[in-house]
Coordinates of C-alpha atoms in Angstrom, one line a residue:
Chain N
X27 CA -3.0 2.4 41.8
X28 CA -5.1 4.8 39.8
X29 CA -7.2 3.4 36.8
X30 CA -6.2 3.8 33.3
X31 CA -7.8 6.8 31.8
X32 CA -9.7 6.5 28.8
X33 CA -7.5 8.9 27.3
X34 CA -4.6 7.1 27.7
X35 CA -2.8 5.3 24.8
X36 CA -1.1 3.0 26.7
X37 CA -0.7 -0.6 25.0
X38 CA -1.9 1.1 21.6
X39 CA 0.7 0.9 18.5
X40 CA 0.0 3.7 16.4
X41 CA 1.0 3.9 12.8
X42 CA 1.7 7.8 12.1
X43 CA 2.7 9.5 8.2
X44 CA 4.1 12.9 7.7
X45 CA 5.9 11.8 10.6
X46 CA 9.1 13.6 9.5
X47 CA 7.6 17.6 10.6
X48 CA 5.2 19.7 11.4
X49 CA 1.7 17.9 12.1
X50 CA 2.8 14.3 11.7
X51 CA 5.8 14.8 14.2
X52 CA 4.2 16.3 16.8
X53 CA 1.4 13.2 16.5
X54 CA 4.3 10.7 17.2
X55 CA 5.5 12.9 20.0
X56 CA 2.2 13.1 21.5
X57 CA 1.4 9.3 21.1
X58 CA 4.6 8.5 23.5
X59 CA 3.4 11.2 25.7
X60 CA 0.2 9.8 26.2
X61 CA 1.3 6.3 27.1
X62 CA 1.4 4.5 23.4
X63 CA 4.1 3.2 20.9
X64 CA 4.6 5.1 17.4
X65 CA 5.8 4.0 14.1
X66 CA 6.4 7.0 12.2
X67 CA 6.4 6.8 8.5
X68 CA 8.0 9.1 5.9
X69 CA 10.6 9.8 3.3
X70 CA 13.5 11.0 5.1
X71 CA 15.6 9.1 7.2
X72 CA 17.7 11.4 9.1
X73 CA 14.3 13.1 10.5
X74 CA 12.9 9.8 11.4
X75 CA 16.0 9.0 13.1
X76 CA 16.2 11.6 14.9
X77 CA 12.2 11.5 16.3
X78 CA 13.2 8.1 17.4
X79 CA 16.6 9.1 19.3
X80 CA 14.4 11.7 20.5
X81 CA 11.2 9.5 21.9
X82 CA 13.4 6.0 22.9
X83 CA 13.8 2.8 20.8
X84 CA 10.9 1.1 23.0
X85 CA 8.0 3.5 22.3
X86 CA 9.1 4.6 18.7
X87 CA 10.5 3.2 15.5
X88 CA 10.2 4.6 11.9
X89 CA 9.9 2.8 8.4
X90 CA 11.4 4.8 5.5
X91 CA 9.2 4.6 2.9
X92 CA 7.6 6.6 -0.4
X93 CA 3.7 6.8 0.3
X94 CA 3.3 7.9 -3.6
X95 CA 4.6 4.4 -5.2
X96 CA 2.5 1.0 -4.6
X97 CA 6.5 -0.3 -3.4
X98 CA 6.6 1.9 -0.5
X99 CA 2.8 1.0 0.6
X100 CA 4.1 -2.6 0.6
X101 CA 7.1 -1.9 2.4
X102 CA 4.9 -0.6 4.8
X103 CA 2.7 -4.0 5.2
X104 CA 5.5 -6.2 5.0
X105 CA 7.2 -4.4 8.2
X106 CA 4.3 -3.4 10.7
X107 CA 3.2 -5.6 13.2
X108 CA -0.7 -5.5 14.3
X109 CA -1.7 -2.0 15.1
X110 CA -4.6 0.0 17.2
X111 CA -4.5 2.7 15.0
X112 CA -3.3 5.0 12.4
X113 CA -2.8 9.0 11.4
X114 CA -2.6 10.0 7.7
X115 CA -0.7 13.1 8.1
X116 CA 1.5 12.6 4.7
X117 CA 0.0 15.7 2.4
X118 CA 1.5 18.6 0.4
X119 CA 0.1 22.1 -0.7
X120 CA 0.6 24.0 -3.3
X121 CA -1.3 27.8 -4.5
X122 CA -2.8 27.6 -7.8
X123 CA -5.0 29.8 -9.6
X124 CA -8.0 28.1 -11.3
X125 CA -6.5 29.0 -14.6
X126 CA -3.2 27.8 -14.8
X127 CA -3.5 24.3 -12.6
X128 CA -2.3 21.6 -15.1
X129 CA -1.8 17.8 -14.9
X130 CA 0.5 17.0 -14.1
X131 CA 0.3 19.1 -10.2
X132 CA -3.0 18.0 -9.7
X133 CA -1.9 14.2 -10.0
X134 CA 1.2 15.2 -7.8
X135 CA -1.3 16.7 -5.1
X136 CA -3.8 13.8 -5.7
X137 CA -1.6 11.5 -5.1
X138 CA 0.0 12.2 -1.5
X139 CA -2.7 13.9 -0.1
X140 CA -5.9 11.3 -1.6
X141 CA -4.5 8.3 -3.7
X142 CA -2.1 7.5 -1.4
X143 CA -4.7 7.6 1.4
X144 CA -6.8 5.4 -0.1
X145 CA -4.3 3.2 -1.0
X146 CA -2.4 2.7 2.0
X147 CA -5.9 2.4 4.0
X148 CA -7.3 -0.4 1.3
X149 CA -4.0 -2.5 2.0
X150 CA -4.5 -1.9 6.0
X151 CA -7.9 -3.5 5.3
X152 CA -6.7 -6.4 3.2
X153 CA -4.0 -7.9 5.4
X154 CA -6.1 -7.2 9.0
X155 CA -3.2 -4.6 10.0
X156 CA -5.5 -2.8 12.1
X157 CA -7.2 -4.8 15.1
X158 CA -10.4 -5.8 15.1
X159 CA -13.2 -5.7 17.8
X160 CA -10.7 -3.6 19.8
X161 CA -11.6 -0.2 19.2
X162 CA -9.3 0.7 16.8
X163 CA -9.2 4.2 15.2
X164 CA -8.1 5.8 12.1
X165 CA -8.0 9.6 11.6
X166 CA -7.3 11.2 8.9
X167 CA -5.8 15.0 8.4
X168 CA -8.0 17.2 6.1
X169 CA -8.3 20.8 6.7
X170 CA -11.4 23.1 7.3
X171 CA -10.4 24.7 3.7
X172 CA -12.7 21.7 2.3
X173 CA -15.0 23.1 3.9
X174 CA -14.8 26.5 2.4
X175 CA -13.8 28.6 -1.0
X176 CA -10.3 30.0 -0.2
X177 CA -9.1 31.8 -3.6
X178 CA -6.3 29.7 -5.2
X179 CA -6.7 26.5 -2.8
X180 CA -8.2 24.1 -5.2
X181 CA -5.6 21.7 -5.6
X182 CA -5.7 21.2 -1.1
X183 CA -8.9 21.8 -0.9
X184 CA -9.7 19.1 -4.1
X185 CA -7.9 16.8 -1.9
X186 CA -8.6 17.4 1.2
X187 CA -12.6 17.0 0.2
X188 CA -12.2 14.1 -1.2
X189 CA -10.4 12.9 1.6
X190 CA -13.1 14.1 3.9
X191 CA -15.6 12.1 1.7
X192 CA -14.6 9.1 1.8
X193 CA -13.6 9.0 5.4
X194 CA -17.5 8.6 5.8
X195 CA -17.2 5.4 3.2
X196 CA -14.5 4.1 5.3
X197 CA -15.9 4.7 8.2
X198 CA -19.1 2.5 7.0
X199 CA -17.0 -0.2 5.7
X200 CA -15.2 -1.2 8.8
X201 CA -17.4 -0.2 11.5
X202 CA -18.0 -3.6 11.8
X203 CA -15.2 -4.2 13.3
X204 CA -15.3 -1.5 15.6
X205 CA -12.7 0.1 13.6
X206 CA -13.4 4.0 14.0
X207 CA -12.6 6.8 11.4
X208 CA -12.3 10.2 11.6
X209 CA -11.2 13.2 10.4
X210 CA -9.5 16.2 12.1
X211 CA -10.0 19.3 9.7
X212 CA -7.8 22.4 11.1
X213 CA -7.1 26.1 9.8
X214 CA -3.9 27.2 9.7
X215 CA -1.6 26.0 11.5
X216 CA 1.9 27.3 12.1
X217 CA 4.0 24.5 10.6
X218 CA 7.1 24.7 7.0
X219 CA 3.7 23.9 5.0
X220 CA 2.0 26.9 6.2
X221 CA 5.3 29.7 6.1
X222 CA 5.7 28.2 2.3
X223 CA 2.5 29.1 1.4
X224 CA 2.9 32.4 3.4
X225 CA 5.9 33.1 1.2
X226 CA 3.8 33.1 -1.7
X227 CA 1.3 36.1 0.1
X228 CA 2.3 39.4 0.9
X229 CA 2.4 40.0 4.5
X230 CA -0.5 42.8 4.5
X231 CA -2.7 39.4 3.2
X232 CA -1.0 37.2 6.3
X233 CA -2.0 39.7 8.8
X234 CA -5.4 40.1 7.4
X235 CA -6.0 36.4 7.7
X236 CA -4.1 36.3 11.3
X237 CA -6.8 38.8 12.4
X238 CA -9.8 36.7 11.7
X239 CA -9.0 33.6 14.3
X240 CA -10.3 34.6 17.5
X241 CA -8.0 32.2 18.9
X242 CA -5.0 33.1 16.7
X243 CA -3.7 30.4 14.4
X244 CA -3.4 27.1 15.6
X245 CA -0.1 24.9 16.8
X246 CA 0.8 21.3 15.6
X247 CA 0.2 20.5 19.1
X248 CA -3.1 21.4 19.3
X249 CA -3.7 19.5 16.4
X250 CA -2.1 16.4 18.0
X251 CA -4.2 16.7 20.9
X252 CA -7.3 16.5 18.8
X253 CA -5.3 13.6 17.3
X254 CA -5.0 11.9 20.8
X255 CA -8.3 12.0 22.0
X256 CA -9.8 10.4 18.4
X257 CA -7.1 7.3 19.1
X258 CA -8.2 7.0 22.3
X259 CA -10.7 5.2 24.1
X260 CA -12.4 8.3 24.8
X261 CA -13.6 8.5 21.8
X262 CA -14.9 4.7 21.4
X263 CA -18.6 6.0 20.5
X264 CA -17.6 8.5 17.7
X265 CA -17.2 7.4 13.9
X266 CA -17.8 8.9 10.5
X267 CA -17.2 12.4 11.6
X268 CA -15.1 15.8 11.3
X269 CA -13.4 17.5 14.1
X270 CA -12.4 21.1 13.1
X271 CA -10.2 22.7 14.8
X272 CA -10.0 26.7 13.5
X273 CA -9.6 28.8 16.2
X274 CA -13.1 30.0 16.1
X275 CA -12.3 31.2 12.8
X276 CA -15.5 29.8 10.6
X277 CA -18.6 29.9 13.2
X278 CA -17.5 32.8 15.3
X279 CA -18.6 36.3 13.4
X280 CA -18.2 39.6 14.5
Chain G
X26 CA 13.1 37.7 -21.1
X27 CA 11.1 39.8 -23.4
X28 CA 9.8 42.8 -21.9
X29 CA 7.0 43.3 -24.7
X30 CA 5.5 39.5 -24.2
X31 CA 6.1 40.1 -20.3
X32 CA 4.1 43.1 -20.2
X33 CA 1.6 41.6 -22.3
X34 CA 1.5 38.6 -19.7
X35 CA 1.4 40.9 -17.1
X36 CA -1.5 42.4 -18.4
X37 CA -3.7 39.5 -19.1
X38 CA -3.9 38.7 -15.3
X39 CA -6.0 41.3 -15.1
X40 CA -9.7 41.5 -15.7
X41 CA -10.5 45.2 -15.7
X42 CA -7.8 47.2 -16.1
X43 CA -7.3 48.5 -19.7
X44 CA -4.3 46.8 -20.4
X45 CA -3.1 50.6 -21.8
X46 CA -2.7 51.6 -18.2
X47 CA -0.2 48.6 -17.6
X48 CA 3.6 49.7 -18.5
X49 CA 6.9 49.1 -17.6
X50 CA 6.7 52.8 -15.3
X51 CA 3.4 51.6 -14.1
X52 CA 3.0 51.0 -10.2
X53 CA 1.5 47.9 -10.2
X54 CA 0.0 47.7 -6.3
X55 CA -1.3 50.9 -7.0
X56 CA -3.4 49.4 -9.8
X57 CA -7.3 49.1 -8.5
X58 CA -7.8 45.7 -9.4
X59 CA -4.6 44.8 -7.6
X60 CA -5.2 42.3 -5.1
X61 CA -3.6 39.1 -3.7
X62 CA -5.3 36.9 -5.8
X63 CA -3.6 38.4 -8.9
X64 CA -0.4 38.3 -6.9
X65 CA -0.8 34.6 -7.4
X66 CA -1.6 35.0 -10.6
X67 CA 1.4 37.2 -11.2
X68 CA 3.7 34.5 -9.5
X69 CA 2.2 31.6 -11.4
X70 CA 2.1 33.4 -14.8
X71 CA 6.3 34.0 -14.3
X72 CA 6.6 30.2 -12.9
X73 CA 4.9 28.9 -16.3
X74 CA 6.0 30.9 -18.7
X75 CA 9.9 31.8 -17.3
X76 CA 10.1 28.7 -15.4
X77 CA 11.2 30.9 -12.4
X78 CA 9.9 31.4 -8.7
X79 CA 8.9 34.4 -7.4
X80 CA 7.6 35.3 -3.8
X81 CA 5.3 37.8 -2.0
X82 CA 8.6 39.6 -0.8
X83 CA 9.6 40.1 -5.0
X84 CA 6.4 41.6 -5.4
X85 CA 6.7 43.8 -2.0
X86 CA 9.8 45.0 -3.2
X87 CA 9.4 45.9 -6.1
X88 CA 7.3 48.9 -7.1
X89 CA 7.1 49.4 -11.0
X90 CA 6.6 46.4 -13.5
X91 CA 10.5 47.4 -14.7
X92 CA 11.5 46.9 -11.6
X93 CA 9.5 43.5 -10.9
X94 CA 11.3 42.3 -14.3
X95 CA 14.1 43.0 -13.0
X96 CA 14.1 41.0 -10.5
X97 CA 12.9 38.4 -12.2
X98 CA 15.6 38.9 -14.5
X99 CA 18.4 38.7 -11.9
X100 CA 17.0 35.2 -10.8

C-alpha cells in the first residue's frame, strides 16, 4: 500500500460555485479526480445534472440555488453537510467604459462576484459548515486584472479587488481554526466568460493580447489544478495569499 | 434612429478628433484616435442610448459610420 499523498483529496467534501461551466466545472471535475467528493452549486439545473451523471452519484451532488438572494445562501446551509473546503467560482464580467457604468451594473457585478462572497462565506462561518482544526481551505477566484489597469475592466477588476482584500480579513479571522484562505488570480482564461468579452474586441486587439502570454492563455484546467493543490494538504502551511496564474504574462518582459 | 443625434453621439466618444471630420462617409477605423478602447465606447454609447447590442464583428464590418448605422439599424 502506498501512502496517501498530500495532494490527494481523498475524504475531503468540497463545496464548489460556478459549478455549472467554465472554471467552476472543471474544479468539480478535478476534485473527483483527485480523490474528493463535490457539491457543485449554481443556477441551472440541467448543467448540474449533467456534471453529476458525468462524475457518479457517490463523489458528486449539486444544490440548485441563486447565490445573489439571501434565500438561495440559505438553501445552501440548510442542505450541506460538514465540509473540508470550498471554491467561490460564481462571478460575471461585463466591459464598461469609466463613463458610462451606472447603478444599477455595478450592483449586478457587486453582487455575484463580492456581496455574494462575503455573504455566503459569513453564513459558512456562523453555522461551523466548514471543519475546524482540520485543515480546511477556502479559495477564492479573483483574477490578476485586480492587480493591474486593463482599459474598461472596472466593474471585474472593482470586484475582483475587493475580493482579493478581504480574502486577507478572512483569512485572519478563521485562522484559528486552521481554516485556510486563498486566492487564485488567473489571466485569461479560455472559458464562455472570456469568448463574450472577446466578442465585444476586435480580433486585431485579441491577437495582440494573445501575443503577450509567454505561455499562451491559460485553460480551466490549469486553473483547477492550482485549485487542487490550495484544497489540499499540500498546502496546510499557506494562508492569506494570492496565487496568479498568467502565463508569464505580468513578470516576464521582453 | 436619428442619423444627426447618432453622428453627434458618435462623435463625442472621441477626445481629439474635430468632430467636423466625423460624417456619415467618414471611415471611422481610419480615424487616428481610433482605438479599441473607443470601440467600447462606441458599443456602449449604441447599448445606452438605442438599447441595442453591437459586437467587435459590427464594427469589423462595417467601414463608414453610414454603414455601421446601418447595421445598427437592421438589428
Amino acid at each position: 500500500m502506498t501512502e496517501k499523498t498530500p495532494f490527494s483529496l481523498q475524504g475531503k467534501k468540497i463545496l464548489v460555485t460556478g459549478a455549472s461551466s467554465g472554471i467552476g466545472l472543471n474544479i468539480c471535475k478535478s476534485v473527483v479526480a483527485s480523490g474528493g467528493e463535490v457539491i457543485g452549486v449554481a443556477r441551472r439545473t440541467d448543467r448540474l445534472s449533467a456534471m453529476v451523471k458525468e462524475l457518479g452519484e457517490t463523489r458528486a451532488s449539486f444544490i440548485n440555488a441563486d447565490l445573489s438572494v439571501d434565500t438561495g445562501i440559505e438553501k445552501i446551509i440548510a442542505e450541506i453537510p460538514e465540509i473540508n473546503g470550498l471554491v467561490y467560482a460564481a462571478g460575471i464580467t461585463k466591459l464598461s467604459p469609466l463613463k458610462f457604468i451606472k447603478r444599477q451594473v455595478l450592483e449586478e457585478v457587486m453582487n455575484v462576484n463580492y456581496f455574494s462572497m462575503v455573504l455566503l462565506l459569513a453564513q459558512i462561518t456562523r453555522h461551523k459548515k466548514l471543519k475546524r482544526n482540520a485543515d480546511s481551505s477556502i479559495v477564492l477566484i479573483s483574477s490578476v486584472a485586480q492587480q493591474i489597469g486593463t482599459k474598461s475592466s472596472l466593474l471585474y477588476t472593482g470586484s475582483k479587488g475587493a475580493m482579493s482584500a478581504a480574502s486577507r480579513v478572512i483569512a485572519n479571522e478563521l485562522s484559528s481554526q486552521k481554516i485556510r484562505v486563498n486566492t487564485i488570480e488567473p489571466g485569461m482564461v479560455q472559458t464562455a466568460m472570456a469568448s463574450e468579452m472577446e466578442d465585444m474586441l476586435s480580433s486585431e486587439a485579441v491577437e495582440k493580447d494573445r501575443k503577450q502570454y509567454p505561455l499562451g492563455y491559460g485553460t480551466p484546467e490549469d486553473v483547477a489544478n492550482a485549485a487542487i493543490f490550495l484544497l489540499s494538504d499540500a498546502s496546510k502551511w499557506m494562508t492569506g495569499q494570492s496565487l496568479t496564474l498568467d502565463g508569464g504574462r505580468y513578470k516576464l518582459l521582453d | 434612429m436619428d442619423k444627426n443625434q447618432f453622428l453627434q453621439s458618435f462623435a463625442e466618444q472621441f477626445d481629439e478628433t474635430d468632430p467636423s471630420a466625423i460624417t456619415m462617409d467618414a471611415r471611422f477605423k481610419e480615424i487616428d484616435e481610433w482605438s479599441s478602447m473607443v470601440a467600447l465606447m462606441i458599443i456602449a454609447m449604441v447599448d445606452e442610448n438605442y438599447n441595442k447590442k453591437i459586437t467587435g464583428a459590427d464594427l469589423r464590418e462595417a467601414n463608414t459610420i453610414e454603414q455601421l448605422f446601418e447595421r445598427i439599424n437592421a438589428k
